[in-house]
Short mmCIF file of C-alpha atoms in Angstrom, two decimals:
data_model
loop_
_atom_site.label_atom_id
_atom_site.label_comp_id
_atom_site.label_asym_id
_atom_site.label_seq_id
_atom_site.Cartn_x
_atom_site.Cartn_y
_atom_site.Cartn_z
CA MET A 1 -53.39 -20.37 17.90
CA PRO A 2 -55.98 -19.58 20.72
CA LEU A 3 -58.99 -18.31 19.53
CA TYR A 4 -59.54 -15.66 22.15
CA GLU A 5 -56.30 -14.27 23.83
CA VAL A 6 -56.07 -11.84 27.01
CA SER A 7 -52.80 -10.57 27.84
CA GLY A 8 -52.19 -8.29 31.20
CA VAL A 9 -55.48 -6.54 31.24
CA VAL A 10 -55.71 -3.92 33.42
CA LYS A 11 -59.12 -2.25 34.74
CA SER A 12 -59.56 0.39 37.33
CA PHE A 13 -62.68 2.45 38.48
CA GLY A 14 -61.28 5.90 39.99
CA ALA A 15 -58.66 4.76 42.59
CA HIS A 16 -60.19 0.84 42.83
CA ARG A 17 -58.40 -1.26 40.63
CA VAL A 18 -60.60 -4.32 39.73
CA LEU A 19 -58.28 -6.04 37.36
CA GLN A 20 -54.85 -6.43 38.11
CA GLY A 21 -53.29 -7.95 35.17
CA VAL A 22 -55.27 -10.42 33.90
CA ASP A 23 -53.82 -13.32 31.27
CA LEU A 24 -56.05 -16.08 30.06
CA VAL A 25 -56.07 -18.45 26.70
CA ILE A 26 -59.87 -19.89 25.02
CA LYS A 27 -59.11 -22.62 23.05
CA LYS A 28 -61.82 -23.38 20.28
CA GLY A 29 -64.33 -25.40 21.07
CA GLU A 30 -63.55 -25.93 24.83
CA PHE A 31 -65.53 -25.41 27.52
CA LEU A 32 -64.67 -23.07 29.67
CA ALA A 33 -65.92 -21.94 33.40
CA ILE A 34 -64.53 -19.04 35.02
CA VAL A 35 -65.12 -18.85 38.89
CA GLY A 36 -64.47 -16.46 41.80
CA GLU A 37 -66.26 -14.78 44.69
CA SER A 38 -68.52 -11.74 44.57
CA GLY A 39 -66.69 -8.66 43.53
CA THR A 40 -63.57 -10.12 41.91
CA GLY A 41 -64.46 -8.84 38.14
CA LYS A 42 -65.91 -12.01 36.61
CA SER A 43 -68.56 -9.84 34.99
CA LEU A 44 -66.68 -6.93 34.06
CA LEU A 45 -63.91 -9.38 32.56
CA ALA A 46 -66.95 -10.73 30.55
CA LYS A 47 -67.94 -7.18 29.25
CA ILE A 48 -64.35 -6.55 28.39
CA LEU A 49 -64.29 -9.73 26.16
CA LEU A 50 -67.36 -8.30 24.72
CA GLY A 51 -65.80 -4.79 23.96
CA LEU A 52 -68.61 -3.41 26.03
CA VAL A 53 -65.75 -2.04 28.35
CA PRO A 54 -62.50 -0.94 27.25
CA PRO A 55 -59.16 -1.89 29.36
CA ASP A 56 -57.00 0.19 30.90
CA GLU A 57 -54.09 -1.51 29.79
CA GLY A 58 -53.38 -5.12 28.28
CA ARG A 59 -53.90 -6.65 25.29
CA LEU A 60 -57.11 -8.96 23.32
CA VAL A 61 -56.38 -10.79 20.51
CA PHE A 62 -59.78 -12.91 18.60
CA ASP A 63 -58.39 -15.06 16.27
CA GLY A 64 -55.56 -13.87 15.54
CA GLU A 65 -56.49 -10.24 15.22
CA ASP A 66 -55.25 -7.48 17.73
CA ILE A 67 -58.64 -6.00 19.01
CA THR A 68 -57.81 -4.21 21.64
CA ASN A 69 -57.83 -0.51 20.34
CA MET A 70 -60.59 -1.31 17.81
CA LYS A 71 -63.68 1.38 17.26
CA GLU A 72 -66.86 0.79 18.19
CA ARG A 73 -68.09 0.08 14.65
CA GLU A 74 -65.33 -2.38 14.25
CA TRP A 75 -66.60 -4.05 17.05
CA VAL A 76 -69.87 -4.98 15.57
CA ARG A 77 -68.02 -7.28 13.37
CA VAL A 78 -66.56 -9.19 15.96
CA ARG A 79 -69.93 -9.44 18.01
CA GLN A 80 -71.26 -11.09 15.20
CA ARG A 81 -69.04 -14.04 16.18
CA ILE A 82 -69.67 -14.10 19.74
CA GLY A 83 -72.93 -14.64 21.43
CA VAL A 84 -73.77 -13.75 24.79
CA LEU A 85 -76.34 -14.67 27.88
CA LEU A 86 -76.54 -12.26 30.88
CA GLN A 87 -77.98 -12.98 34.12
CA SER A 88 -80.90 -10.93 33.76
CA SER A 89 -81.73 -12.81 30.23
CA GLY A 90 -81.97 -8.89 28.73
CA LEU A 91 -85.66 -9.81 27.14
CA PHE A 92 -87.82 -7.09 25.81
CA ASP A 93 -90.96 -7.13 27.63
CA SER A 94 -92.76 -5.44 25.05
CA MET A 95 -92.01 -7.71 22.17
CA SER A 96 -92.94 -11.43 21.46
CA VAL A 97 -90.76 -14.22 21.79
CA LEU A 98 -90.52 -14.47 18.17
CA ASP A 99 -89.21 -10.69 17.94
CA ASN A 100 -86.86 -11.11 21.02
CA VAL A 101 -85.00 -14.24 19.64
CA ALA A 102 -85.48 -12.33 16.18
CA TYR A 103 -84.04 -8.98 17.38
CA GLY A 104 -80.04 -9.48 16.34
CA LEU A 105 -80.99 -11.00 13.16
CA ARG A 106 -83.05 -8.21 12.26
CA GLU A 107 -80.51 -5.76 13.12
CA GLN A 108 -77.62 -7.72 10.74
CA ARG A 109 -79.83 -7.51 7.63
CA VAL A 110 -78.18 -10.87 6.60
CA LEU A 111 -81.41 -12.58 6.14
CA ASP A 112 -84.76 -12.43 4.79
CA GLU A 113 -87.83 -12.23 7.14
CA THR A 114 -88.93 -15.49 5.95
CA ALA A 115 -85.34 -17.12 6.86
CA ILE A 116 -85.23 -15.23 10.20
CA VAL A 117 -88.85 -16.93 11.34
CA LYS A 118 -87.26 -20.34 10.22
CA ARG A 119 -84.04 -19.38 11.89
CA VAL A 120 -86.01 -18.50 15.09
CA ALA A 121 -88.30 -21.63 15.25
CA GLU A 122 -84.77 -23.93 14.96
CA SER A 123 -83.25 -22.09 17.49
CA LEU A 124 -86.41 -22.28 20.20
CA ALA A 125 -86.50 -26.36 19.38
CA MET A 126 -82.96 -26.40 20.36
CA VAL A 127 -83.40 -25.07 23.71
CA ALA A 128 -86.52 -27.25 23.98
CA LEU A 129 -89.36 -24.30 23.59
CA PRO A 130 -91.07 -25.22 20.08
CA GLY A 131 -94.19 -23.27 19.31
CA VAL A 132 -93.88 -20.58 21.79
CA GLU A 133 -93.22 -17.57 19.45
CA ALA A 134 -96.35 -16.25 20.42
CA MET A 135 -96.22 -15.54 23.77
CA GLN A 136 -94.56 -12.60 25.87
CA PRO A 137 -91.88 -12.68 28.25
CA ALA A 138 -93.99 -11.71 31.11
CA SER A 139 -96.01 -15.13 30.51
CA LEU A 140 -92.72 -17.37 30.71
CA SER A 141 -91.18 -18.55 34.12
CA GLY A 142 -87.71 -17.64 35.00
CA GLY A 143 -86.04 -21.15 33.07
CA MET A 144 -87.96 -20.26 30.30
CA ARG A 145 -86.91 -16.76 30.26
CA LYS A 146 -83.35 -18.34 30.43
CA ARG A 147 -83.72 -20.12 27.59
CA VAL A 148 -85.28 -17.92 25.28
CA ALA A 149 -82.39 -15.85 26.07
CA LEU A 150 -80.51 -18.55 24.92
CA ALA A 151 -82.19 -19.08 21.37
CA ARG A 152 -81.71 -15.76 20.93
CA ALA A 153 -78.00 -15.92 21.13
CA ILE A 154 -77.53 -19.28 19.25
CA ALA A 155 -79.82 -17.88 16.57
CA MET A 156 -76.76 -15.80 15.47
CA ARG A 157 -74.72 -18.91 15.00
CA PRO A 158 -71.95 -17.46 16.87
CA GLU A 159 -68.44 -18.98 17.23
CA VAL A 160 -68.33 -18.31 21.14
CA LEU A 161 -70.68 -18.06 23.65
CA ILE A 162 -70.31 -16.10 26.73
CA TYR A 163 -72.39 -17.07 29.56
CA ASP A 164 -72.62 -14.69 32.90
CA GLY A 165 -74.55 -16.09 35.61
CA PRO A 166 -76.66 -18.49 32.93
CA THR A 167 -78.18 -20.62 36.10
CA GLU A 168 -78.19 -17.79 38.75
CA GLY A 169 -81.48 -17.74 40.82
CA LEU A 170 -83.17 -21.10 38.81
CA ASP A 171 -84.61 -24.03 41.46
CA PRO A 172 -82.25 -27.12 40.86
CA ILE A 173 -84.44 -28.45 38.43
CA ASN A 174 -84.06 -25.86 36.12
CA VAL A 175 -80.00 -25.47 36.95
CA GLY A 176 -79.70 -29.13 35.46
CA ARG A 177 -82.10 -28.37 32.71
CA VAL A 178 -79.95 -25.50 31.27
CA ASN A 179 -76.69 -26.94 32.01
CA ARG A 180 -78.01 -29.64 29.86
CA LEU A 181 -78.64 -27.09 27.07
CA LEU A 182 -75.30 -26.01 27.45
CA ALA A 183 -73.27 -28.94 26.85
CA GLY A 184 -76.02 -30.10 24.09
CA LEU A 185 -75.72 -26.92 22.18
CA ARG A 186 -71.65 -26.90 22.46
CA ARG A 187 -71.84 -30.65 20.85
CA GLN A 188 -74.39 -29.68 18.36
CA LEU A 189 -73.03 -26.31 17.32
CA GLY A 190 -69.42 -27.13 18.14
CA VAL A 191 -69.65 -23.47 19.94
CA THR A 192 -66.67 -22.33 21.73
CA THR A 193 -68.46 -21.70 25.47
CA VAL A 194 -67.36 -19.61 28.02
CA VAL A 195 -69.61 -19.68 31.66
CA ILE A 196 -68.98 -17.39 34.40
CA THR A 197 -70.98 -18.91 37.41
CA HIS A 198 -71.21 -19.74 41.03
CA GLN A 199 -73.07 -23.10 40.15
CA MET A 200 -70.95 -25.95 40.82
CA GLU A 201 -72.91 -28.30 39.25
CA THR A 202 -71.86 -26.52 35.80
CA VAL A 203 -68.22 -26.26 36.74
CA PHE A 204 -67.87 -29.67 37.77
CA GLY A 205 -70.32 -31.15 35.69
CA VAL A 206 -69.73 -29.80 31.61
CA ALA A 207 -66.55 -27.57 31.99
CA ASP A 208 -63.54 -28.95 30.34
CA ARG A 209 -61.45 -26.61 31.97
CA VAL A 210 -62.00 -23.84 35.05
CA LEU A 211 -60.02 -20.73 35.99
CA MET A 212 -60.83 -19.05 39.25
CA LEU A 213 -60.31 -15.25 39.43
CA ALA A 214 -59.31 -13.73 42.78
CA ASP A 215 -57.42 -10.50 43.65
CA GLY A 216 -57.45 -9.37 40.17
CA LYS A 217 -55.94 -11.68 38.44
CA ILE A 218 -56.71 -15.60 37.36
CA VAL A 219 -55.13 -17.76 40.03
CA ILE A 220 -55.76 -21.20 39.40
CA GLU A 221 -56.14 -23.21 36.57
CA GLY A 222 -56.83 -26.56 35.75
CA SER A 223 -58.93 -29.44 34.88
CA PRO A 224 -62.41 -29.82 36.99
CA GLU A 225 -60.64 -33.31 38.38
CA SER A 226 -57.50 -31.32 38.96
CA LEU A 227 -59.30 -29.23 40.85
CA TRP A 228 -61.59 -31.20 42.60
CA HIS A 229 -58.98 -32.84 44.30
CA SER A 230 -57.19 -29.41 45.21
CA ASP A 231 -56.30 -28.52 48.75
CA ASP A 232 -55.83 -24.87 47.46
CA PRO A 233 -57.45 -22.67 50.57
CA ARG A 234 -58.80 -20.47 47.67
CA LEU A 235 -61.04 -23.22 46.34
CA ARG A 236 -62.52 -24.32 49.87
CA PRO A 237 -65.73 -22.64 49.53
CA PHE A 238 -66.31 -23.85 46.10
CA LEU A 239 -65.48 -27.64 46.62
CA ASN A 240 -67.87 -27.66 50.11
CA ILE A 241 -70.37 -26.75 47.98
CA ALA A 242 -70.11 -29.04 44.85
CA ARG A 243 -69.25 -31.68 47.16
CA ALA A 244 -72.32 -31.29 49.14
CA VAL A 245 -74.48 -31.96 45.56
CA MET A 246 -71.78 -34.18 43.61
CA ARG A 247 -69.80 -37.48 44.30
CA GLU A 248 -67.25 -36.37 41.82
CA PRO A 249 -66.80 -34.44 38.77
CA ARG A 250 -68.33 -35.35 35.39
CA HIS A 251 -67.78 -34.35 31.89
CA SER A 252 -71.43 -34.30 31.02
CA ILE A 253 -74.65 -34.06 32.42
CA GLY A 254 -77.44 -36.40 30.97
#
């Protein structure tokens, strides 16, 4: 059974139909990359997966449960199993790193404060940032902010992690560092991973499966290896970038 299944999802804003019948399956434990040109609705699809935007049509099934028409209070339960990392990192500048990473844990009120502090320390260590709890987000580099946001996501110990542009705006060294972290966390935590990205090093470096969103639908699906050798003109711009920085696709980085 798929962990998350999307069927016939449609979403419009006024007369503009962005998603025109998206069908996709997220398999438990996989590393799935979703690519597409800007404005094709990739981030919108992520928000629908998180229950932040309701679809106009279609069906969402998570772990065998139809969640399409869930109320907001019911979505809270589902989101406890789904972590997210946004392009902007979304850190609270008025809070320390400790308080940022602990935010969701405190909202859930499942762990006591001692356990929360321990979980924060463990999560920061997983993203190679031990001992930075007292720092403020403003004093962090862009790459460090991304990693703190990643620590906040994994602190919840989710079953699924959705990354929207996790390496956008980073230099090549930090892109490689974040990619290695994503691959390592997938192995270490056994978490199902969905990455929405323009970064071809991620797509062809760590993904198991790749989907391309165009014209409001999933138009291409396959392994990185199969897409690498594709002559589909819709993939050409992405492949040109990938081939400029990589000799061939590979399943893991470092």
